[in-house]
Amino acid sequence: MIKFLAKGLIRDRSRSLFPLLAIVITVTLVIFGIGFMEGAMNNFLQSTAVISSGHVKVVTKAYEKESNQLPNDLALFETDKIIRTLYNMYPNYFWSPRITFGGLLDVPNENGETKEQAPVFGIGIDFFSEKSRQAEIWELEKYLISGHLLKDRDDALISLKLAEQLNVNIGSAITLISSTMDNAFTTYNFNVVGTFNLNKGQADRQMILVDISGVRQALDMEDAASEIFGYHNSLYYDDEDAVRIRSDFNLTYSDSIEQMLRNEESYNALSYMAGWNKISNAEKRKLPKQRTDALSDNQMYDNIDEWEDLSVEDPAIFSPKMIALRDSSQLASMVDFSNVAMSVMAAIFLVIVMVVLWNMGLMNGLRRYGEFGLRLAIGESKGQVYRSMIIEAVIIGFVGTLLGTILGVSLTYYVQEFGIDYSEAINQMSSEMVLPNVFYAKVTSELYYIGFIPGVLATVLGTMLAGLAIYKREMSQLFKELEA
Amino acid sequence: MKNGLILFFLSSSFLFTQSDQMSADDIMKAMDQNLNAESRIITSKMVVKGRRNNRTIESKNWVVGTELAFTEYLSPPREAGTKMLKIGEKLYTYSPQTDRVIQISGHMLRQSVMGSDMSYNDMMEDRPIEELYSATIEGSTMLDGRDHWIMVLDAKVKGISYPKRRSWVDKEYLLPKKEELYAKSGKLLKTASLEGIKKIEGRWFPSKFVYKDELKRNSKGTEWIIDNIQFNKKIPDSRFSKALLRK
């Protein structure tokens, strides 16, 4: 039966070609549309995650408050220890220290005098450690315009825009003029080994990328870092999971460090008290905690408005705090909006496509009104005609969806690999967000089945609805219709 | 003995009367005489007190008038060998790690020197107070049991870091025991105090300066402790050559 109907479909082009084409085109559009939206959103989040936020990141509370000033004097200490703890607590993530810094880049002439100078925004990344996976997520081979990747502590990659501004070439020595984490003036020589263009709008206009070991030397930040970035091992940003580990870390580890720092400070403050040496060790252990609790209960930590001179500097501002991607760069509303918008857009798209295909099924059924009449007149039962219509719709729907899925996934894969370049539009936008110049689509597992909803379901439903008319037809009317 | 006592009281009452009758300009002139000299050679250490740690930086300075100054940092190891040269309005710094001489200018002059509460501008503005400010005496007050004038200094030249200062000037030492340094807007930028005032080569001079940048949240102030100071010693011109920065 199926073979017979399939032959009919192939031989009668008017019955199969147009519906098949319509299904292929709409399924391709559905798949590519959803794949591109997914990919574009992921590109945007991943660009921000790689450059400025991680999926989650750990900073000191004080650093978070002034982060736009790149305050490395408020950086994290003992980062190796914190990273070990993070790996133990959250093994599904990988962790990497990062130093972001500002300053001036000074290019000397042959006499060592300043030839060119420009402000610079630098990122010290842990490229050399095995576990950090930074070389993988930055994909610098892809963005390298000339030269080679970092090999040495003092190597630097400089953005093409900055290299052109400063007129530096591969092999040039450049001097970073900046401040150490103690706010002392510092200078440090780097060697330019390559130029890059991240294709992310204005984000890399003044950027240099160096290994964190070089920056630590330059800024006197041994075992310190501005931030520790965490990325999910799969490299996909899972908002729910990121929020979960952020809350967990801040409630457990961060709070315990906060308490420890305050107790240490209380111990130091109390040790200046007359008679401190005369009290027992048990009391010495108890009293700092009591002082800390009392200060905390009375909100005396840095609460100058109420306590003025009696207000106490809070050492807890240096305790680590975890921030999820949605918390930084004002991305919370963006993430929420994108999730809702994606679902709504996908739903609308699907509904429209379904209506089109449904309508096509109806039209197809009505167009063959005469044919069905003839088949009924020569003795085929209404049920047989109806079933054959539905089987035809299933065959057309299935084949069309299959072809559409192959075409849609191929197109999505092509755009996933090569992207669509929006450089000119993005470069005209001045935004604090890191926007990619090239948007890539993303082939996800749902793309392999999502096309079957409109492709098969809508076509079959449309046909079923149109086919109901078969049951309303009276045998006595059929010959009159045929005569006409 | 009795004659000696009378002589002491007479001389001290004469001194007291004399200092009490000084005009604001006289006081500024006297402060300049105490603080400035034809030349100075200073060995000092700077204790930078941060919220998380303290750092001590030792240096040696050669200063001639207000135009020439050369500083060599002696410790800690990271800073040792760093040199600075001031020639008039220009400030050069040399660090052995980069083997580069860099001129500090523009906004960099507002940066802190070695992470302290002093900026390069503070170092540069070495000109006599009398040249930069016009002063009025606001009144007198006792500070640490000593009599002081409270003076308000308003800039009479443009472009200096602190257009307004309030100084508590010791009536005997003729040195500002305490100072508040303000921006044009009236915002308090820095406070400074002088401690351990003693007579050195015929002038009163402090052995410790304490600066506090009131805008720096993470600072508890910087102490500049003078270990040794020599006034009016001959310093060769070659000390202030750019070539010496690299040596």
XYZ file of C-alpha atoms in Angstrom:
731
model
C 0.000 0.000 0.000
C 2.755 2.434 1.070
C 4.780 1.462 -2.007
C 1.730 2.071 -4.202
C 1.058 5.479 -2.660
C 4.741 6.429 -2.875
C 4.760 5.569 -6.586
C 1.685 7.750 -7.032
C 3.381 10.621 -5.294
C 6.490 10.357 -7.458
C 4.540 10.054 -10.711
C 2.072 12.860 -9.919
C 4.369 15.833 -9.354
C 1.469 18.186 -8.608
C 0.547 15.994 -5.647
C 4.053 15.782 -4.174
C 6.497 18.408 -5.441
C 4.865 21.568 -4.169
C 3.950 20.201 -0.714
C 7.402 18.642 -0.414
C 9.126 21.902 -1.359
C 6.970 23.855 1.077
C 7.824 21.449 3.893
C 11.554 21.404 3.063
C 11.736 25.201 2.991
C 9.787 25.736 6.204
C 11.601 23.000 8.137
C 14.960 24.395 6.944
C 13.925 27.853 8.110
C 12.740 26.556 11.489
C 15.970 24.657 12.089
C 18.277 27.424 10.924
C 16.301 30.104 12.789
C 16.451 28.247 16.076
C 20.092 27.199 15.543
C 21.135 30.756 14.753
C 19.302 32.257 17.728
C 20.837 29.653 20.051
C 24.268 30.213 18.577
C 24.094 34.008 18.629
C 23.046 34.051 22.262
C 25.725 31.555 23.188
C 28.324 33.612 21.265
C 27.369 36.686 23.153
C 27.465 34.988 26.554
C 30.634 33.077 25.743
C 32.418 36.245 24.547
C 31.520 37.965 27.777
C 32.446 34.863 29.778
C 35.847 34.492 28.123
C 36.849 38.140 28.312
C 35.254 39.609 31.365
C 33.159 37.387 33.585
C 33.724 33.636 33.352
C 30.655 31.499 33.944
C 31.351 32.358 37.550
C 34.227 34.282 39.094
C 35.719 34.830 42.532
C 36.869 38.273 43.662
C 37.279 40.057 46.982
C 34.202 41.931 48.149
C 36.144 45.193 47.963
C 37.291 44.472 44.403
C 33.738 43.821 43.291
C 32.609 47.244 44.506
C 35.294 49.105 42.550
C 35.888 46.632 39.747
C 35.496 49.224 36.996
C 38.670 50.910 38.297
C 40.699 47.657 38.061
C 41.759 47.989 41.725
C 44.534 45.424 42.013
C 45.339 46.705 45.502
C 42.123 44.870 46.461
C 43.099 41.665 44.679
C 42.838 38.120 45.998
C 45.817 36.697 47.903
C 46.838 33.019 48.099
C 45.109 32.208 44.842
C 46.676 28.732 44.540
C 45.013 27.737 47.791
C 41.647 29.197 46.762
C 41.822 27.434 43.387
C 42.563 24.090 45.058
C 39.514 24.614 47.278
C 37.355 25.510 44.276
C 38.408 22.348 42.418
C 37.476 20.298 45.482
C 34.126 22.016 45.935
C 33.069 22.235 42.299
C 34.836 19.618 40.160
C 32.495 20.262 37.207
C 34.187 23.605 36.680
C 37.741 24.521 35.780
C 39.363 27.527 37.447
C 41.909 30.016 36.273
C 43.412 33.159 37.856
C 43.239 36.399 35.914
C 44.830 39.829 36.354
C 43.278 42.773 34.572
C 45.263 45.968 34.618
C 45.458 49.379 33.063
C 48.386 51.604 32.314
C 50.393 53.072 29.529
C 52.306 51.260 26.851
C 55.553 52.976 25.997
C 57.445 52.206 22.798
C 61.091 53.240 22.828
C 63.154 54.461 19.901
C 66.656 53.182 19.174
C 68.080 55.367 21.995
C 65.626 53.991 24.530
C 63.657 57.256 24.602
C 59.876 57.298 24.354
C 58.759 57.138 20.727
C 55.050 56.412 21.148
C 52.753 56.049 24.147
C 49.157 54.930 24.467
C 46.776 53.852 27.210
C 46.414 50.116 27.463
C 43.992 47.603 28.925
C 45.820 44.389 29.709
C 44.770 40.911 30.664
C 47.133 38.476 32.343
C 45.838 34.988 31.605
C 47.094 31.654 32.835
C 47.993 30.258 29.419
C 50.768 27.945 30.525
C 49.141 25.829 33.251
C 47.839 22.487 32.087
C 44.453 22.679 33.803
C 43.554 26.247 32.923
C 42.269 25.544 29.329
C 42.591 29.256 28.578
C 44.348 28.720 25.249
C 41.378 26.562 24.226
C 38.624 28.981 25.203
C 40.353 32.094 23.866
C 40.883 30.332 20.499
C 43.716 32.736 19.812
C 45.013 30.800 16.788
C 41.787 31.842 15.101
C 42.262 35.525 15.890
C 46.019 35.772 15.400
C 46.822 38.171 12.566
C 50.605 37.855 12.669
C 53.331 36.274 14.784
C 52.830 33.362 17.155
C 51.155 32.598 20.472
C 52.775 33.276 23.850
C 55.690 31.019 24.676
C 57.508 32.933 27.353
C 56.661 34.858 30.524
C 57.590 38.199 28.946
C 55.826 37.640 25.620
C 52.869 39.839 24.739
C 50.148 39.726 22.127
C 48.918 43.137 21.120
C 45.656 44.001 19.389
C 45.976 44.969 15.760
C 44.341 48.340 16.419
C 46.811 49.141 19.205
C 49.775 47.840 17.192
C 48.838 50.155 14.333
C 48.369 53.079 16.702
C 51.775 52.531 18.313
C 53.445 51.439 15.111
C 54.974 48.317 16.656
C 56.015 45.171 14.850
C 56.644 41.593 15.871
C 59.825 41.483 17.930
C 59.462 45.040 19.265
C 60.105 45.642 22.947
C 57.358 47.575 24.717
C 57.363 48.935 28.243
C 54.295 48.722 30.413
C 53.926 51.657 32.787
C 51.476 50.798 35.525
C 50.971 50.436 39.278
C 51.841 47.469 41.458
C 49.237 46.032 43.788
C 50.778 48.297 46.440
C 50.007 51.231 44.143
C 53.670 51.796 43.451
C 54.723 53.046 40.041
C 56.200 50.227 38.001
C 57.662 49.619 34.572
C 58.122 46.266 32.871
C 59.347 45.183 29.457
C 57.363 42.820 27.255
C 58.245 41.510 23.805
C 55.593 41.691 21.120
C 55.272 38.208 19.599
C 51.984 38.589 17.772
C 49.019 40.747 16.851
C 45.381 39.717 17.092
C 41.913 40.872 16.227
C 39.281 39.351 18.491
C 36.439 40.445 16.219
C 34.561 41.666 19.265
C 33.782 45.294 18.515
C 35.639 47.846 20.590
C 36.603 45.343 23.300
C 40.143 44.814 22.010
C 40.874 48.370 20.881
C 43.538 48.933 23.553
C 44.173 45.359 24.574
C 47.326 43.393 25.261
C 47.281 39.772 26.315
C 50.116 38.380 28.384
C 50.692 35.363 30.547
C 49.772 35.841 34.181
C 53.328 34.971 35.266
C 54.640 38.064 33.451
C 51.993 40.352 34.933
C 52.607 38.976 38.403
C 56.250 39.910 37.984
C 55.377 43.329 36.566
C 52.793 44.277 39.169
C 54.413 42.523 42.145
C 51.423 40.210 42.551
C 53.002 36.871 43.435
C 50.250 34.305 44.166
C 47.678 37.091 43.804
C 45.063 37.719 41.137
C 42.363 40.253 40.381
C 39.840 37.473 39.797
C 39.578 33.707 39.534
C 37.416 32.665 36.597
C 35.426 29.453 36.564
C 34.006 27.778 33.453
C 31.802 24.725 33.257
C 33.785 21.795 31.877
C 31.355 21.571 28.933
C 31.969 25.289 28.175
C 28.185 25.857 28.061
C 26.796 28.448 30.395
C 24.180 26.824 32.589
C 22.577 29.734 34.382
C 20.834 27.620 37.006
C 23.986 25.725 37.906
C 26.101 28.890 38.021
C 23.624 30.540 40.377
C 23.538 27.405 42.545
C 27.309 27.209 43.057
C 27.540 30.980 43.571
C 25.022 30.830 46.412
C 26.654 27.746 47.887
C 30.172 29.259 47.842
C 29.071 32.561 49.356
C 27.120 30.839 52.098
C 29.866 28.441 53.090
C 33.429 29.283 52.109
C 33.083 33.066 51.761
C 31.265 33.483 55.063
C 33.789 31.345 56.928
C 36.707 33.420 55.550
C 34.829 36.596 56.464
C 34.455 35.360 60.016
C 38.109 34.331 60.145
C 39.353 37.732 58.920
C 37.174 39.562 61.422
C 38.324 37.309 64.259
C 41.959 37.853 63.301
C 41.418 41.604 63.322
C 39.627 41.355 66.679
C 42.511 39.330 68.074
C 44.988 41.998 66.937
C 42.849 44.795 68.370
C 42.425 43.038 71.706
C 46.096 42.133 71.979
C 46.864 45.837 72.486
C 44.615 45.836 75.558
C 46.274 46.280 78.966
C 46.422 42.951 80.747
C 45.918 40.866 77.595
C 48.938 38.728 78.428
C 47.537 37.901 81.837
C 44.351 36.223 80.631
C 44.112 32.512 79.892
C 44.541 31.007 76.444
C 40.946 29.766 76.500
C 39.750 33.338 77.030
C 42.084 34.554 74.308
C 40.371 32.213 71.903
C 36.889 33.181 73.025
C 37.163 36.976 73.288
C 37.979 37.843 69.653
C 34.876 35.991 68.475
C 32.757 37.767 71.074
C 34.090 41.138 69.947
C 33.484 40.262 66.278
C 29.910 39.167 66.999
C 29.186 42.276 69.053
C 30.520 44.588 66.331
C 28.578 42.693 63.717
C 25.323 42.658 65.745
C 25.565 46.410 66.237
C 26.442 46.989 62.578
C 29.607 48.796 63.577
C 31.672 47.505 60.647
C 32.250 50.506 58.397
C 28.918 52.019 59.418
C 30.219 55.566 59.667
C 26.772 57.181 59.391
C 25.672 55.784 62.702
C 28.892 55.227 64.614
C 31.230 57.872 63.144
C 34.641 57.512 64.839
C 33.544 54.361 66.650
C 32.881 52.651 63.343
C 35.333 49.805 62.725
C 37.110 49.068 59.456
C 35.810 45.766 58.197
C 38.594 43.322 57.271
C 35.918 41.134 55.674
C 36.035 43.331 52.578
C 38.988 41.165 51.537
C 37.087 37.895 51.835
C 36.413 36.123 48.528
C 33.014 36.309 46.906
C 31.643 34.371 43.955
C 29.727 36.128 41.196
C 27.782 34.347 38.470
C 27.858 35.601 34.879
C 24.322 36.913 35.287
C 25.482 39.090 38.231
C 28.224 40.866 36.359
C 28.110 43.230 33.421
C 24.376 43.778 34.045
C 23.703 40.490 32.319
C 20.940 39.211 34.604
C 18.109 40.827 32.703
C 19.818 39.943 29.432
C 20.018 36.241 30.352
C 16.412 36.169 31.579
C 15.141 38.126 28.628
C 17.014 35.970 26.149
C 15.654 32.755 27.657
C 12.068 34.007 27.465
C 12.562 35.680 24.095
C 14.092 32.521 22.637
C 11.169 30.394 23.760
C 8.571 32.909 22.561
C 10.273 33.391 19.198
C 10.668 29.667 18.675
C 7.013 29.094 19.613
C 5.733 31.848 17.287
C 7.917 30.573 14.486
C 6.640 27.046 14.977
C 2.992 28.125 15.116
C 3.294 30.176 11.927
C 4.962 27.319 10.113
C 2.364 24.898 11.401
C -0.465 27.110 10.189
C 1.175 27.354 6.750
C 1.603 23.592 6.474
C -1.849 22.913 7.883
C -3.297 25.231 5.320
C -1.267 23.491 2.645
C -2.721 20.122 3.763
C -6.225 21.582 3.590
C -5.677 23.064 0.159
C -4.212 19.845 -1.096
C -7.232 17.916 0.170
C -9.681 20.344 -1.423
C -7.764 20.400 -4.720
C -8.255 16.634 -4.982
C -11.980 16.857 -4.238
C -12.880 15.451 -7.659
C -10.360 12.608 -7.464
C -11.736 11.453 -4.123
C -15.269 11.595 -5.507
C -14.257 9.343 -8.400
C -12.526 6.890 -6.071
C -15.614 6.717 -3.878
C -17.834 6.297 -6.954
C -15.854 3.304 -8.203
C -16.244 1.587 -4.869
C -13.383 2.588 -2.600
C -14.605 3.018 0.959
C -14.469 6.389 2.664
C -12.103 4.954 5.302
C -9.695 3.680 2.642
C -9.578 7.049 0.861
C -9.099 8.873 4.170
C -6.301 6.515 5.292
C -4.524 6.773 1.943
C -4.626 10.580 2.207
C -3.092 10.460 5.673
C -0.405 7.980 4.665
C 0.477 10.216 1.714
C 0.685 13.194 4.103
C 2.919 11.206 6.465
C 5.186 10.175 3.580
C 5.420 13.726 2.214
C 5.801 15.183 5.697
C 8.461 12.691 6.699
C 10.487 12.973 3.472
C 10.146 16.785 3.452
C 11.147 17.050 7.096
C 14.080 14.719 6.550
C 15.324 16.768 3.602
C 14.574 20.018 5.453
C 16.434 18.785 8.519
C 19.450 17.760 6.439
C 19.440 21.131 4.676
C 18.726 23.133 7.854
C 21.372 21.380 9.941
C 23.892 21.716 7.079
C 23.192 25.432 6.785
C 23.376 25.851 10.559
C 26.634 23.887 10.639
C 28.075 26.102 7.899
C 27.190 29.247 9.840
C 28.486 27.581 12.998
C 31.858 27.150 11.318
C 32.094 30.351 9.293
C 29.688 32.746 10.990
C 28.020 35.879 9.719
C 30.157 39.016 9.935
C 28.500 42.077 11.494
C 31.779 44.015 11.964
C 30.620 47.302 10.535
C 27.406 47.456 12.529
C 29.089 46.344 15.783
C 32.014 48.762 15.411
C 29.591 51.658 15.250
C 28.094 50.660 18.583
C 29.835 51.780 21.737
C 28.865 49.383 24.424
C 30.346 48.121 27.662
C 29.170 44.651 26.757
C 31.483 42.462 24.789
C 29.731 41.985 21.479
C 31.138 39.555 18.942
C 31.678 40.900 15.423
C 30.903 37.543 13.889
C 27.851 35.585 14.993
C 27.971 31.821 14.744
C 24.983 29.469 14.728
C 24.935 26.400 16.948
C 23.945 22.856 15.971
C 22.182 21.502 19.048
C 20.552 18.100 19.523
C 17.035 19.583 19.405
C 17.595 20.692 15.806
C 17.516 17.041 14.733
C 13.887 16.555 15.841
C 12.317 20.009 16.121
C 11.498 20.079 12.377
C 9.193 17.053 12.709
C 6.667 19.093 14.690
C 5.675 21.372 11.831
C 6.879 19.096 9.035
C 4.950 15.942 9.846
C 2.459 16.889 12.523
C 1.045 20.029 10.879
C 0.877 18.458 7.430
C -0.898 15.367 8.729
C -3.293 17.365 10.906
C -4.133 19.621 7.958
C -4.792 16.604 5.769
C -6.892 14.942 8.468
C -9.038 18.034 8.746
C -9.462 18.332 4.985
C -10.175 14.603 4.745
C -13.158 14.854 7.072
C -15.062 16.267 4.128
C -14.848 12.810 2.524
C -17.216 11.401 5.133
C -19.763 14.152 4.432
C -20.141 13.237 0.769
C -23.225 11.312 -0.370
C -22.928 8.578 -2.965
C -25.990 9.889 -4.761
C -24.324 13.246 -5.316
C -21.079 11.818 -6.702
C -22.328 11.014 -10.230
C -23.986 14.410 -10.508
C -20.681 16.025 -9.553
C -18.838 13.848 -12.087
C -21.306 14.765 -14.851
C -20.807 18.403 -14.053
C 72.759 81.773 88.619
C 70.111 84.374 89.391
C 71.438 86.616 86.617
C 71.324 83.664 84.318
C 67.651 83.012 85.102
C 66.747 86.654 84.523
C 68.576 86.579 81.228
C 66.680 83.409 80.258
C 63.262 84.912 81.047
C 64.125 88.160 79.319
C 65.296 86.389 76.202
C 62.374 83.985 76.113
C 59.817 86.762 76.659
C 61.537 88.722 73.907
C 61.355 85.715 71.623
C 57.716 85.089 72.533
C 56.788 88.710 71.900
C 58.681 88.656 68.643
C 57.021 85.481 67.340
C 53.568 86.575 68.473
C 53.916 89.771 66.476
C 54.976 88.061 63.286
C 52.844 88.623 60.216
C 51.559 85.730 58.105
C 54.217 86.512 55.488
C 56.947 86.485 58.128
C 55.767 83.086 59.347
C 55.797 81.633 55.828
C 59.284 83.055 55.274
C 60.467 81.502 58.519
C 58.922 78.139 57.602
C 60.671 78.251 54.240
C 63.964 79.045 55.938
C 63.598 76.029 58.172
C 62.518 73.603 55.494
C 64.524 74.729 52.465
C 68.222 75.053 51.935
C 70.709 75.589 49.144
C 71.257 71.882 49.123
C 70.287 68.789 51.111
C 71.506 65.215 51.229
C 68.968 62.979 52.941
C 68.969 59.327 53.843
C 65.469 58.283 54.742
C 62.981 55.519 54.874
C 59.367 55.573 53.909
C 57.001 53.317 55.818
C 53.859 52.771 53.753
C 51.074 51.495 55.986
C 48.458 49.654 53.997
C 45.352 47.926 55.256
C 46.829 44.554 54.393
C 50.550 45.093 54.973
C 53.301 47.601 55.676
C 56.268 48.267 53.425
C 59.505 50.065 54.166
C 61.405 51.714 51.355
C 64.846 53.209 51.940
C 66.270 55.928 49.757
C 68.941 58.570 49.442
C 68.159 62.018 48.055
C 70.337 64.801 46.771
C 68.539 68.130 46.447
C 69.795 71.493 45.195
C 67.436 74.427 45.666
C 63.978 73.702 44.319
C 64.927 72.780 40.777
C 67.214 69.760 41.064
C 66.653 66.518 42.925
C 68.025 62.999 42.544
C 66.694 60.001 44.441
C 68.098 56.497 44.562
C 66.095 53.723 46.178
C 68.181 51.359 48.283
C 65.689 48.728 49.451
C 63.578 46.511 49.328
C 65.241 44.414 46.601
C 62.417 45.026 44.105
C 62.878 48.792 44.356
C 66.672 48.849 44.862
C 68.404 50.592 41.987
C 65.334 52.572 40.938
C 66.298 56.196 40.476
C 64.452 59.443 39.961
C 65.701 62.716 38.648
C 63.902 66.013 38.820
C 65.171 68.834 36.642
C 62.917 71.862 36.925
C 59.460 70.800 35.805
C 60.639 67.460 34.424
C 60.730 64.198 36.315
C 62.534 61.115 35.015
C 62.527 57.664 36.483
C 64.819 54.741 35.791
C 64.208 51.146 36.752
C 66.962 48.551 36.411
C 64.437 45.832 35.426
C 63.542 47.617 32.200
C 66.752 49.616 31.754
C 64.533 52.460 30.554
C 64.461 56.112 31.478
C 60.856 57.264 31.445
C 59.661 60.787 31.827
C 56.733 61.075 34.184
C 54.305 63.683 33.027
C 50.637 64.506 32.774
C 48.285 62.411 34.829
C 51.112 60.101 35.925
C 52.335 62.879 38.192
C 49.244 62.313 40.292
C 50.251 58.685 40.890
C 51.636 57.616 44.182
C 55.383 57.379 44.751
C 56.184 53.739 45.551
C 52.623 53.124 46.711
C 52.906 55.776 49.412
C 50.468 58.562 50.231
C 52.706 61.022 48.389
C 52.289 61.708 44.694
C 54.959 62.731 42.221
C 53.314 66.135 42.210
C 53.970 66.362 45.948
C 57.631 65.705 45.211
C 57.727 68.193 42.383
C 56.097 71.079 44.207
C 59.128 71.943 46.241
C 58.958 75.682 45.752
C 58.917 77.950 48.820
C 55.458 78.286 50.351
C 55.792 82.027 50.179
C 55.989 81.893 46.379
C 52.883 79.762 46.058
C 50.447 80.966 48.709
C 49.123 84.026 50.409
C 48.366 83.396 54.059
C 46.080 84.680 56.753
C 46.235 83.906 60.452
C 42.957 82.438 61.643
C 43.870 82.317 65.295
C 45.935 80.498 67.887
C 45.453 77.176 69.599
C 47.234 74.762 71.882
C 48.307 71.481 70.303
C 50.084 68.816 72.368
C 50.683 71.474 74.998
C 52.358 73.847 72.566
C 51.150 77.158 71.178
C 50.305 77.194 67.468
C 48.976 79.587 64.895
C 46.194 78.353 62.711
C 46.928 79.650 59.243
C 44.927 79.451 56.051
C 46.969 79.450 52.883
C 45.328 80.258 49.553
C 47.143 79.638 46.297
C 48.275 82.722 44.447
C 49.561 80.760 41.462
C 47.478 78.529 39.232
C 47.824 74.808 38.632
C 49.167 73.617 41.961
C 47.934 70.410 43.564
C 46.496 71.938 46.719
C 44.895 75.334 46.142
C 44.106 75.638 49.828
C 45.889 74.524 53.004
C 45.227 74.907 56.681
C 48.355 74.759 58.830
C 48.932 74.599 62.548
C 52.308 76.356 62.867
C 54.337 75.909 66.027
C 55.126 79.378 67.368
C 58.566 78.382 68.574
C 59.745 76.008 65.845
C 58.067 77.956 63.055
C 57.160 74.725 61.372
C 53.699 73.396 60.473
C 53.006 70.721 63.056
C 49.882 69.654 61.203
C 48.450 70.474 57.788
C 45.253 69.833 55.884
C 45.526 70.059 52.123
C 42.397 70.848 50.127
C 41.236 70.799 46.522
C 39.748 73.889 44.919
C 36.297 72.504 45.670
C 37.124 72.443 49.376
C 37.464 68.649 49.540
C 40.114 67.428 51.926
C 42.743 65.583 49.878
C 45.599 64.964 52.275
C 46.712 65.506 55.816
C 50.309 65.831 56.928
C 51.994 66.129 60.271
C 55.555 66.694 61.396
C 57.058 64.895 64.345
C 60.361 64.691 66.191
C 61.327 68.293 65.533
C 64.937 68.955 66.493
C 67.623 71.486 65.806
C 69.874 70.447 62.954
C 72.648 72.737 61.779
C 70.985 75.762 63.354
C 67.447 75.203 62.100
C 64.410 73.351 63.376
C 63.703 70.338 61.254
C 61.378 67.353 61.710
C 62.716 63.826 61.772
C 59.408 62.345 60.723
C 56.690 63.408 58.284
C 53.368 61.562 58.300
C 51.213 61.849 55.187
C 47.747 60.489 54.741
C 45.944 60.492 51.434
C 42.365 61.031 52.559
C 41.029 59.692 49.266
C 42.801 56.344 49.590
C 40.598 53.848 51.305
C 43.339 51.295 51.653
C 45.941 53.444 53.288
C 46.687 54.066 56.898
C 49.215 56.728 56.017
C 52.867 56.971 55.108
C 55.686 57.819 57.463
C 58.740 59.454 55.982
C 61.513 59.063 58.520
C 64.671 61.112 58.090
C 67.619 59.008 59.213
C 70.237 61.535 58.231
C 70.181 65.005 56.710
C 72.977 67.336 55.744
C 72.342 70.914 54.670
C 74.296 73.081 52.266
C 76.836 70.469 51.214
C 78.443 70.885 47.824
C 76.787 68.506 45.345
C 78.447 68.215 41.912
C 76.327 69.081 38.856
C 76.998 65.600 37.447
C 74.707 64.177 40.152
C 71.764 65.620 38.238
C 72.590 64.292 34.797
C 70.312 61.834 33.015
C 73.340 59.663 32.305
C 73.706 58.949 36.007
C 70.279 57.314 36.088
C 71.626 54.265 34.275
C 74.808 53.957 36.339
